[in-house]
């Protein structure tokens, strides 16, 4: 699946949208939970098999390797529109999608020589999913992802759209720095990729899905994903065409809702398609914090962070990412209509801001 964030025009699709590997010696990350945190669940930590050797998985998920994480708290749901509004009301924060793009910054994310787009395209906005009118070949996501002027977290489909009836849906059109800003305001942080996968698995080792081995056990939908002919016809067998209210589906064994599906979730790690191959050389990787920089040979100019969990656009014929081992790189300065986040916190009051990258 994508994610370039970009401005789509006749001339250009412009991408707009340290961590360390090894052991962590951070203090205050014990496995006991001495206090309660409203809206969060305690993830006890432990050792698990991260990634997969499933031949049907994507290359960036392999190989499986052993990881140990310390205990932490995690938001039971993705951050909602109502929660994000409380943050912006309190801080007057303006998201990336609400700002006019800066070409001097944008051109760092594209190949040399890409021409500057016209001023009419350099306007505040974000990527939105827009279904084609007829079936398309699935090797060109620009056929359903479009740069929409005026699209942002308050206006998910662009100018004229609102959040009426969606205050309890996950916030979308948030770039990495927007998620970081919210987490700091809430005295929390983004999860590491390893923490996210450990929590997503819910104590189940190497199951294909967070809830077990079957995608719809006894015919029951366990997550908000895409049914039908992607990207032209969503049959909404799970009850939803786009985002769903949080807690619409059963929680995983740890009590986390929508940890799979609904919207992709930011983690704090840089994305390196080959990172797991380096971790596999260690017997056990303790509290890994990701590679030192982004690396994606198919999109070499875009700096990406890892996003996890899949979204309402993932389907069995495209983007089969509604699995705990699935991972993708998302341009750090990009938001879209299917990317959100949830926060974590450590067992002490300390939020370990050192783990957060600007």
mmCIF file of C-alpha atoms in Angstrom:
data_model
loop_
_atom_site.group_PDB
_atom_site.id
_atom_site.type_symbol
_atom_site.label_atom_id
_atom_site.label_comp_id
_atom_site.label_asym_id
_atom_site.label_seq_id
_atom_site.Cartn_x
_atom_site.Cartn_y
_atom_site.Cartn_z
ATOM 1 C CA UNK A 1 0.000 0.000 0.000
ATOM 2 C CA UNK A 2 1.155 3.625 -0.166
ATOM 3 C CA UNK A 3 2.078 5.776 1.705
ATOM 4 C CA UNK A 4 3.319 8.742 -0.199
ATOM 5 C CA UNK A 5 1.451 11.774 0.906
ATOM 6 C CA UNK A 6 1.305 14.052 -2.027
ATOM 7 C CA UNK A 7 -0.105 16.690 -4.219
ATOM 8 C CA UNK A 8 -1.592 15.107 -7.318
ATOM 9 C CA UNK A 9 -1.541 17.307 -10.374
ATOM 10 C CA UNK A 10 -0.733 17.184 -14.059
ATOM 11 C CA UNK A 11 2.932 17.689 -13.286
ATOM 12 C CA UNK A 12 3.756 15.802 -10.112
ATOM 13 C CA UNK A 13 2.789 13.595 -7.216
ATOM 14 C CA UNK A 14 4.846 15.247 -4.499
ATOM 15 C CA UNK A 15 5.662 13.357 -1.347
ATOM 16 C CA UNK A 16 4.541 15.418 1.577
ATOM 17 C CA UNK A 17 2.495 13.514 3.305
ATOM 18 C CA UNK A 18 17.759 8.873 16.588
ATOM 19 C CA UNK A 19 16.507 5.636 17.335
ATOM 20 C CA UNK A 20 18.818 2.692 18.041
ATOM 21 C CA UNK A 21 18.592 -1.044 17.585
ATOM 22 C CA UNK A 22 19.554 -3.416 20.334
ATOM 23 C CA UNK A 23 18.950 -3.259 24.057
ATOM 24 C CA UNK A 24 17.344 -0.484 26.042
ATOM 25 C CA UNK A 25 18.485 0.350 29.554
ATOM 26 C CA UNK A 26 15.780 2.932 30.293
ATOM 27 C CA UNK A 27 14.627 3.056 33.875
ATOM 28 C CA UNK A 28 11.025 3.189 35.009
ATOM 29 C CA UNK A 29 9.787 0.563 32.575
ATOM 30 C CA UNK A 30 9.029 -2.169 35.080
ATOM 31 C CA UNK A 31 6.486 -4.920 34.620
ATOM 32 C CA UNK A 32 4.324 -3.932 37.569
ATOM 33 C CA UNK A 33 1.483 -1.465 37.282
ATOM 34 C CA UNK A 34 1.217 0.346 40.637
ATOM 35 C CA UNK A 35 -1.350 2.894 39.507
ATOM 36 C CA UNK A 36 -4.501 3.009 37.416
ATOM 37 C CA UNK A 37 -4.717 5.105 34.269
ATOM 38 C CA UNK A 38 -8.183 5.994 32.959
ATOM 39 C CA UNK A 39 -8.745 4.849 29.394
ATOM 40 C CA UNK A 40 -5.585 2.741 29.351
ATOM 41 C CA UNK A 41 -4.842 -0.938 29.891
ATOM 42 C CA UNK A 42 -1.719 -2.464 31.376
ATOM 43 C CA UNK A 43 0.404 -4.520 28.983
ATOM 44 C CA UNK A 44 2.546 -6.767 31.201
ATOM 45 C CA UNK A 45 5.557 -7.113 28.933
ATOM 46 C CA UNK A 46 7.542 -10.253 28.252
ATOM 47 C CA UNK A 47 9.268 -12.210 25.534
ATOM 48 C CA UNK A 48 7.629 -12.990 22.205
ATOM 49 C CA UNK A 49 8.281 -13.893 18.600
ATOM 50 C CA UNK A 50 8.094 -10.694 16.548
ATOM 51 C CA UNK A 51 7.471 -10.784 12.824
ATOM 52 C CA UNK A 52 6.695 -13.975 10.957
ATOM 53 C CA UNK A 53 8.120 -16.604 8.640
ATOM 54 C CA UNK A 54 4.763 -17.125 6.943
ATOM 55 C CA UNK A 55 5.505 -17.378 3.195
ATOM 56 C CA UNK A 56 2.252 -15.499 2.501
ATOM 57 C CA UNK A 57 3.449 -12.472 4.468
ATOM 58 C CA UNK A 58 5.193 -9.427 3.020
ATOM 59 C CA UNK A 59 8.988 -9.383 2.874
ATOM 60 C CA UNK A 60 9.328 -6.592 5.444
ATOM 61 C CA UNK A 61 7.653 -8.810 8.080
ATOM 62 C CA UNK A 62 10.378 -11.465 7.872
ATOM 63 C CA UNK A 63 12.223 -13.128 9.471
ATOM 64 C CA UNK A 64 10.607 -13.920 12.808
ATOM 65 C CA UNK A 65 12.887 -13.051 15.725
ATOM 66 C CA UNK A 66 12.776 -13.054 19.518
ATOM 67 C CA UNK A 67 12.100 -9.774 21.314
ATOM 68 C CA UNK A 68 11.579 -8.829 24.947
ATOM 69 C CA UNK A 69 9.660 -5.724 26.008
ATOM 70 C CA UNK A 70 9.061 -4.208 29.433
ATOM 71 C CA UNK A 71 5.559 -3.543 30.714
ATOM 72 C CA UNK A 72 3.708 -0.374 29.735
ATOM 73 C CA UNK A 73 0.270 1.203 29.602
ATOM 74 C CA UNK A 74 -1.557 1.554 26.282
ATOM 75 C CA UNK A 75 -4.651 3.508 25.281
ATOM 76 C CA UNK A 76 -7.531 1.053 25.022
ATOM 77 C CA UNK A 77 -8.701 2.816 21.851
ATOM 78 C CA UNK A 78 -7.266 4.897 19.073
ATOM 79 C CA UNK A 79 -7.291 8.620 19.847
ATOM 80 C CA UNK A 80 -10.727 9.922 18.903
ATOM 81 C CA UNK A 81 -11.807 13.141 17.239
ATOM 82 C CA UNK A 82 -13.238 14.334 20.556
ATOM 83 C CA UNK A 83 -9.948 13.695 22.356
ATOM 84 C CA UNK A 84 -7.934 15.403 19.640
ATOM 85 C CA UNK A 85 -10.280 18.400 19.752
ATOM 86 C CA UNK A 86 -9.635 18.733 23.487
ATOM 87 C CA UNK A 87 -5.919 18.883 22.677
ATOM 88 C CA UNK A 88 -6.239 21.514 19.938
ATOM 89 C CA UNK A 89 -8.653 23.586 22.031
ATOM 90 C CA UNK A 90 -6.165 23.615 24.901
ATOM 91 C CA UNK A 91 -3.029 24.274 22.856
ATOM 92 C CA UNK A 92 -4.242 25.983 19.645
ATOM 93 C CA UNK A 93 -2.134 23.431 17.789
ATOM 94 C CA UNK A 94 -2.334 23.494 13.983
ATOM 95 C CA UNK A 95 -1.793 20.163 12.239
ATOM 96 C CA UNK A 96 0.438 19.578 9.235
ATOM 97 C CA UNK A 97 -2.601 19.155 6.962
ATOM 98 C CA UNK A 98 -3.882 22.586 8.029
ATOM 99 C CA UNK A 99 -0.650 24.340 6.999
ATOM 100 C CA UNK A 100 0.343 25.486 3.523
ATOM 101 C CA UNK A 101 3.042 23.138 2.180
ATOM 102 C CA UNK A 102 6.589 24.492 1.918
ATOM 103 C CA UNK A 103 8.139 23.531 -1.417
ATOM 104 C CA UNK A 104 11.670 23.833 -0.008
ATOM 105 C CA UNK A 105 10.800 21.036 2.413
ATOM 106 C CA UNK A 106 8.731 19.017 -0.042
ATOM 107 C CA UNK A 107 11.447 18.754 -2.661
ATOM 108 C CA UNK A 108 13.665 16.934 -0.160
ATOM 109 C CA UNK A 109 11.169 14.053 -0.335
ATOM 110 C CA UNK A 110 11.185 13.594 -4.111
ATOM 111 C CA UNK A 111 13.730 12.748 -6.787
ATOM 112 C CA UNK A 112 16.041 15.549 -7.945
ATOM 113 C CA UNK A 113 14.654 17.465 -10.889
ATOM 114 C CA UNK A 114 10.974 17.058 -10.060
ATOM 115 C CA UNK A 115 9.428 20.382 -11.078
ATOM 116 C CA UNK A 116 7.798 22.692 -8.590
ATOM 117 C CA UNK A 117 4.013 22.277 -8.735
ATOM 118 C CA UNK A 118 1.881 25.350 -9.389
ATOM 119 C CA UNK A 119 0.841 27.512 -6.457
ATOM 120 C CA UNK A 120 -2.742 26.351 -6.971
ATOM 121 C CA UNK A 121 -1.664 22.916 -5.745
ATOM 122 C CA UNK A 122 0.556 24.111 -2.898
ATOM 123 C CA UNK A 123 -2.344 24.563 -0.524
ATOM 124 C CA UNK A 124 -3.254 23.016 2.806
ATOM 125 C CA UNK A 125 -4.815 19.587 2.429
ATOM 126 C CA UNK A 126 -4.285 15.858 2.767
ATOM 127 C CA UNK A 127 -4.671 12.526 1.007
ATOM 128 C CA UNK A 128 -8.180 11.107 0.867
ATOM 129 C CA UNK A 129 -9.507 7.806 -0.400
ATOM 130 C CA UNK A 130 -11.769 8.369 -3.392
ATOM 131 C CA UNK A 131 -13.194 5.240 -4.951
ATOM 132 C CA UNK A 132 -12.888 4.975 -8.741
ATOM 133 C CA UNK A 133 -16.009 4.768 -10.872
ATOM 134 C CA UNK A 134 -14.896 1.486 -12.443
ATOM 135 C CA UNK A 135 -12.518 -1.409 -11.688
ATOM 136 C CA UNK A 136 -8.819 -0.560 -11.891
ATOM 137 C CA UNK A 137 -5.514 -2.398 -11.905
ATOM 138 C CA UNK A 138 -4.195 -2.500 -8.347
ATOM 139 C CA UNK A 139 -0.602 -1.485 -9.099
ATOM 140 C CA UNK A 140 -1.230 2.272 -9.075
ATOM 141 C CA UNK A 141 -2.700 3.652 -5.850
ATOM 142 C CA UNK A 142 -2.966 7.146 -7.329
ATOM 143 C CA UNK A 143 -6.175 5.848 -8.905
ATOM 144 C CA UNK A 144 -7.881 5.937 -5.508
ATOM 145 C CA UNK A 145 -5.685 8.191 -3.373
ATOM 146 C CA UNK A 146 -6.112 11.866 -4.227
ATOM 147 C CA UNK A 147 -4.682 15.070 -2.817
ATOM 148 C CA UNK A 148 -7.712 16.908 -1.453
ATOM 149 C CA UNK A 149 -7.322 20.631 -0.731
ATOM 150 C CA UNK A 150 -8.950 21.506 2.566
ATOM 151 C CA UNK A 151 -8.902 17.950 3.920
ATOM 152 C CA UNK A 152 -7.721 17.758 7.526
ATOM 153 C CA UNK A 153 -8.762 16.188 10.806
ATOM 154 C CA UNK A 154 -11.726 18.561 11.143
ATOM 155 C CA UNK A 155 -12.791 18.054 7.505
ATOM 156 C CA UNK A 156 -12.006 14.411 6.673
ATOM 157 C CA UNK A 157 -13.297 14.540 3.094
ATOM 158 C CA UNK A 158 -12.283 18.132 2.426
ATOM 159 C CA UNK A 159 -14.036 21.477 2.574
ATOM 160 C CA UNK A 160 -17.681 21.169 3.550
ATOM 161 C CA UNK A 161 -17.266 17.866 5.404
ATOM 162 C CA UNK A 162 -17.550 17.845 9.195
ATOM 163 C CA UNK A 163 -17.156 15.595 12.204
ATOM 164 C CA UNK A 164 -20.860 15.530 12.965
ATOM 165 C CA UNK A 165 -21.694 12.019 14.159
ATOM 166 C CA UNK A 166 -17.995 11.075 14.169
ATOM 167 C CA UNK A 167 -16.680 12.451 17.444
ATOM 168 C CA UNK A 168 -16.124 8.911 18.708
ATOM 169 C CA UNK A 169 -14.316 7.829 15.530
ATOM 170 C CA UNK A 170 -10.501 7.759 15.408
ATOM 171 C CA UNK A 171 -8.903 11.032 14.384
ATOM 172 C CA UNK A 172 -7.325 10.891 10.906
ATOM 173 C CA UNK A 173 -5.214 13.167 8.707
ATOM 174 C CA UNK A 174 -2.590 13.348 11.464
ATOM 175 C CA UNK A 175 1.094 13.366 10.541
ATOM 176 C CA UNK A 176 3.770 11.878 12.783
ATOM 177 C CA UNK A 177 4.593 15.228 14.381
ATOM 178 C CA UNK A 178 0.898 15.808 15.110
ATOM 179 C CA UNK A 179 0.724 12.497 16.966
ATOM 180 C CA UNK A 180 3.893 13.338 18.896
ATOM 181 C CA UNK A 181 2.465 16.723 19.888
ATOM 182 C CA UNK A 182 -0.720 15.132 21.220
ATOM 183 C CA UNK A 183 1.209 12.477 23.147
ATOM 184 C CA UNK A 184 3.413 15.069 24.835
ATOM 185 C CA UNK A 185 0.360 17.132 25.797
ATOM 186 C CA UNK A 186 -1.231 14.011 27.306
ATOM 187 C CA UNK A 187 2.033 13.097 29.136
ATOM 188 C CA UNK A 188 2.324 9.951 27.066
ATOM 189 C CA UNK A 189 4.316 8.821 24.017
ATOM 190 C CA UNK A 190 3.953 6.758 20.872
ATOM 191 C CA UNK A 191 4.644 3.029 21.191
ATOM 192 C CA UNK A 192 7.745 1.475 19.756
ATOM 193 C CA UNK A 193 7.070 -0.950 16.956
ATOM 194 C CA UNK A 194 7.953 -3.869 19.237
ATOM 195 C CA UNK A 195 5.613 -2.644 21.974
ATOM 196 C CA UNK A 196 2.823 -2.245 19.448
ATOM 197 C CA UNK A 197 3.176 -5.780 18.083
ATOM 198 C CA UNK A 198 3.474 -7.327 21.549
ATOM 199 C CA UNK A 199 0.270 -5.562 22.610
ATOM 200 C CA UNK A 200 -1.514 -6.417 19.372
ATOM 201 C CA UNK A 201 -0.826 -10.115 19.778
ATOM 202 C CA UNK A 202 -2.597 -10.139 23.132
ATOM 203 C CA UNK A 203 -0.427 -12.938 24.468
ATOM 204 C CA UNK A 204 -1.027 -15.166 21.441
ATOM 205 C CA UNK A 205 2.243 -16.398 19.953
ATOM 206 C CA UNK A 206 2.422 -16.458 16.163
ATOM 207 C CA UNK A 207 -1.309 -16.529 15.494
ATOM 208 C CA UNK A 208 -2.103 -15.034 12.100
ATOM 209 C CA UNK A 209 -4.621 -12.597 13.590
ATOM 210 C CA UNK A 210 -4.813 -10.835 16.936
ATOM 211 C CA UNK A 211 -7.844 -12.958 17.844
ATOM 212 C CA UNK A 212 -6.708 -16.340 16.479
ATOM 213 C CA UNK A 213 -6.231 -18.259 13.255
ATOM 214 C CA UNK A 214 -9.462 -17.413 11.405
ATOM 215 C CA UNK A 215 -10.235 -13.996 9.956
ATOM 216 C CA UNK A 216 -13.957 -14.236 10.792
ATOM 217 C CA UNK A 217 -14.410 -16.899 13.485
ATOM 218 C CA UNK A 218 -17.925 -18.365 13.306
ATOM 219 C CA UNK A 219 -18.718 -15.743 10.685
ATOM 220 C CA UNK A 220 -18.086 -12.851 13.100
ATOM 221 C CA UNK A 221 -16.145 -9.801 11.947
ATOM 222 C CA UNK A 222 -13.440 -8.887 14.449
ATOM 223 C CA UNK A 223 -12.159 -5.674 12.864
ATOM 224 C CA UNK A 224 -13.114 -2.888 10.480
ATOM 225 C CA UNK A 225 -11.673 -3.904 7.114
ATOM 226 C CA UNK A 226 -12.787 -3.830 3.468
ATOM 227 C CA UNK A 227 -15.197 -6.342 1.944
ATOM 228 C CA UNK A 228 -16.158 -6.434 -1.706
ATOM 229 C CA UNK A 229 -14.274 -5.467 -4.857
ATOM 230 C CA UNK A 230 -11.449 -3.096 -3.895
ATOM 231 C CA UNK A 231 -11.376 -0.170 -4.477
ATOM 232 C CA UNK A 232 -14.707 0.320 -6.249
ATOM 233 C CA UNK A 233 -17.311 -1.451 -4.100
ATOM 234 C CA UNK A 234 -17.250 -1.925 -0.334
ATOM 235 C CA UNK A 235 -20.121 -4.242 0.565
ATOM 236 C CA UNK A 236 -19.855 -3.221 4.244
ATOM 237 C CA UNK A 237 -20.443 -6.724 5.591
ATOM 238 C CA UNK A 238 -18.721 -5.609 8.804
ATOM 239 C CA UNK A 239 -21.166 -2.704 9.069
ATOM 240 C CA UNK A 240 -18.895 0.141 7.979
ATOM 241 C CA UNK A 241 -17.659 1.728 4.776
ATOM 242 C CA UNK A 242 -15.024 4.008 6.284
ATOM 243 C CA UNK A 243 -13.944 4.559 9.894
ATOM 244 C CA UNK A 244 -16.074 3.124 12.672
ATOM 245 C CA UNK A 245 -16.672 4.364 16.221
ATOM 246 C CA UNK A 246 -14.036 3.020 18.590
ATOM 247 C CA UNK A 247 -15.125 -0.111 20.483
ATOM 248 C CA UNK A 248 -17.350 -1.249 17.609
ATOM 249 C CA UNK A 249 -15.556 -4.608 17.559
ATOM 250 C CA UNK A 250 -14.441 -6.970 20.354
ATOM 251 C CA UNK A 251 -11.186 -6.146 22.172
ATOM 252 C CA UNK A 252 -8.162 -8.399 21.981
ATOM 253 C CA UNK A 253 -7.173 -10.472 25.053
ATOM 254 C CA UNK A 254 -5.378 -7.468 26.594
ATOM 255 C CA UNK A 255 -8.509 -5.323 26.286
ATOM 256 C CA UNK A 256 -7.364 -3.224 23.308
ATOM 257 C CA UNK A 257 -10.002 -2.146 20.815
ATOM 258 C CA UNK A 258 -9.341 -1.708 17.074
ATOM 259 C CA UNK A 259 -5.704 -2.687 17.465
ATOM 260 C CA UNK A 260 -6.324 -4.240 14.043
ATOM 261 C CA UNK A 261 -8.263 -2.411 11.333
ATOM 262 C CA UNK A 262 -10.136 0.900 11.418
ATOM 263 C CA UNK A 263 -7.034 3.098 10.932
ATOM 264 C CA UNK A 264 -3.299 2.553 10.679
ATOM 265 C CA UNK A 265 -1.455 3.575 13.842
ATOM 266 C CA UNK A 266 1.812 5.501 14.064
ATOM 267 C CA UNK A 267 4.719 4.044 16.007
ATOM 268 C CA UNK A 268 7.884 5.927 16.883
ATOM 269 C CA UNK A 269 10.333 3.738 14.897
ATOM 270 C CA UNK A 270 11.928 4.702 11.612
ATOM 271 C CA UNK A 271 10.983 2.293 8.821
ATOM 272 C CA UNK A 272 13.717 0.135 7.289
ATOM 273 C CA UNK A 273 12.532 -2.656 5.029
ATOM 274 C CA UNK A 274 15.559 -4.770 6.057
ATOM 275 C CA UNK A 275 15.555 -4.012 9.786
ATOM 276 C CA UNK A 276 14.295 -7.419 10.898
ATOM 277 C CA UNK A 277 17.218 -9.120 9.208
ATOM 278 C CA UNK A 278 19.589 -7.270 11.542
ATOM 279 C CA UNK A 279 17.544 -8.102 14.647
ATOM 280 C CA UNK A 280 17.436 -11.783 13.741
ATOM 281 C CA UNK A 281 21.194 -11.984 14.286
ATOM 282 C CA UNK A 282 20.691 -11.415 18.028
ATOM 283 C CA UNK A 283 19.440 -14.159 20.330
ATOM 284 C CA UNK A 284 17.017 -11.815 22.079
ATOM 285 C CA UNK A 285 16.509 -8.123 21.339
ATOM 286 C CA UNK A 286 15.481 -6.223 24.476
ATOM 287 C CA UNK A 287 13.241 -3.159 24.078
ATOM 288 C CA UNK A 288 14.352 -2.457 20.489
ATOM 289 C CA UNK A 289 13.786 1.107 19.372
ATOM 290 C CA UNK A 290 14.114 0.746 15.631
ATOM 291 C CA UNK A 291 16.822 1.554 13.084
ATOM 292 C CA UNK A 292 18.833 4.756 13.046
ATOM 293 C CA UNK A 293 17.225 6.004 9.844
ATOM 294 C CA UNK A 294 14.587 5.286 7.224
ATOM 295 C CA UNK A 295 15.311 2.970 4.301
ATOM 296 C CA UNK A 296 12.928 1.950 1.528
ATOM 297 C CA UNK A 297 14.594 1.281 -1.840
ATOM 298 C CA UNK A 298 11.251 1.552 -3.643
ATOM 299 C CA UNK A 299 10.780 5.084 -2.304
ATOM 300 C CA UNK A 300 14.308 6.260 -1.459
ATOM 301 C CA UNK A 301 13.634 9.967 -0.970
ATOM 302 C CA UNK A 302 10.745 9.671 1.489
ATOM 303 C CA UNK A 303 11.581 9.531 5.195
ATOM 304 C CA UNK A 304 9.206 7.044 6.794
ATOM 305 C CA UNK A 305 8.060 5.931 10.216
ATOM 306 C CA UNK A 306 6.467 2.555 10.858
ATOM 307 C CA UNK A 307 2.689 2.366 10.959
ATOM 308 C CA UNK A 308 0.821 -0.719 12.109
ATOM 309 C CA UNK A 309 -2.529 -2.448 12.240
ATOM 310 C CA UNK A 310 -4.052 -1.970 8.804
ATOM 311 C CA UNK A 311 -7.217 -0.001 8.170
ATOM 312 C CA UNK A 312 -10.749 -0.010 6.829
ATOM 313 C CA UNK A 313 -9.190 -0.198 3.353
ATOM 314 C CA UNK A 314 -7.337 -3.486 3.888
ATOM 315 C CA UNK A 315 -8.820 -6.458 2.062
ATOM 316 C CA UNK A 316 -7.970 -10.029 1.130
ATOM 317 C CA UNK A 317 -7.093 -8.976 -2.426
ATOM 318 C CA UNK A 318 -5.069 -5.862 -1.591
ATOM 319 C CA UNK A 319 -3.189 -4.723 1.520
ATOM 320 C CA UNK A 320 -3.636 -7.875 3.594
ATOM 321 C CA UNK A 321 -2.311 -5.970 6.602
ATOM 322 C CA UNK A 322 -4.972 -6.707 9.218
ATOM 323 C CA UNK A 323 -2.463 -8.923 11.042
ATOM 324 C CA UNK A 324 -0.220 -8.228 14.065
ATOM 325 C CA UNK A 325 3.009 -8.859 12.124
ATOM 326 C CA UNK A 326 2.098 -6.556 9.226
ATOM 327 C CA UNK A 327 4.062 -3.314 8.958
ATOM 328 C CA UNK A 328 4.464 -0.486 6.485
ATOM 329 C CA UNK A 329 6.424 2.718 6.132
ATOM 330 C CA UNK A 330 4.476 5.978 6.135
ATOM 331 C CA UNK A 331 5.990 9.340 5.180
ATOM 332 C CA UNK A 332 6.616 11.078 8.496
ATOM 333 C CA UNK A 333 5.242 14.417 7.301
ATOM 334 C CA UNK A 334 2.069 12.946 5.861
ATOM 335 C CA UNK A 335 -1.439 12.229 7.012
ATOM 336 C CA UNK A 336 -4.308 10.564 5.205
ATOM 337 C CA UNK A 337 -7.889 9.496 5.742
ATOM 338 C CA UNK A 338 -6.878 6.097 7.125
ATOM 339 C CA UNK A 339 -3.992 6.914 9.490
ATOM 340 C CA UNK A 340 -4.395 7.649 13.202
ATOM 341 C CA UNK A 341 -2.628 6.668 16.421
ATOM 342 C CA UNK A 342 -2.867 5.630 20.052
ATOM 343 C CA UNK A 343 -0.542 6.443 22.933
ATOM 344 C CA UNK A 344 1.358 4.488 25.560
ATOM 345 C CA UNK A 345 2.806 5.414 28.942
ATOM 346 C CA UNK A 346 5.364 3.853 31.234
ATOM 347 C CA UNK A 347 4.635 2.407 34.638
ATOM 348 C CA UNK A 348 6.068 5.474 36.348
ATOM 349 C CA UNK A 349 4.932 9.051 35.740
ATOM 350 C CA UNK A 350 8.011 9.581 33.597
ATOM 351 C CA UNK A 351 7.084 9.504 29.885
ATOM 352 C CA UNK A 352 10.619 8.980 28.598
ATOM 353 C CA UNK A 353 10.632 11.883 26.217
ATOM 354 C CA UNK A 354 14.072 10.702 25.146
ATOM 355 C CA UNK A 355 12.333 7.978 23.172
ATOM 356 C CA UNK A 356 10.497 10.572 21.108
ATOM 357 C CA UNK A 357 12.098 11.910 17.971
ATOM 358 C CA UNK A 358 11.214 15.421 16.768
#
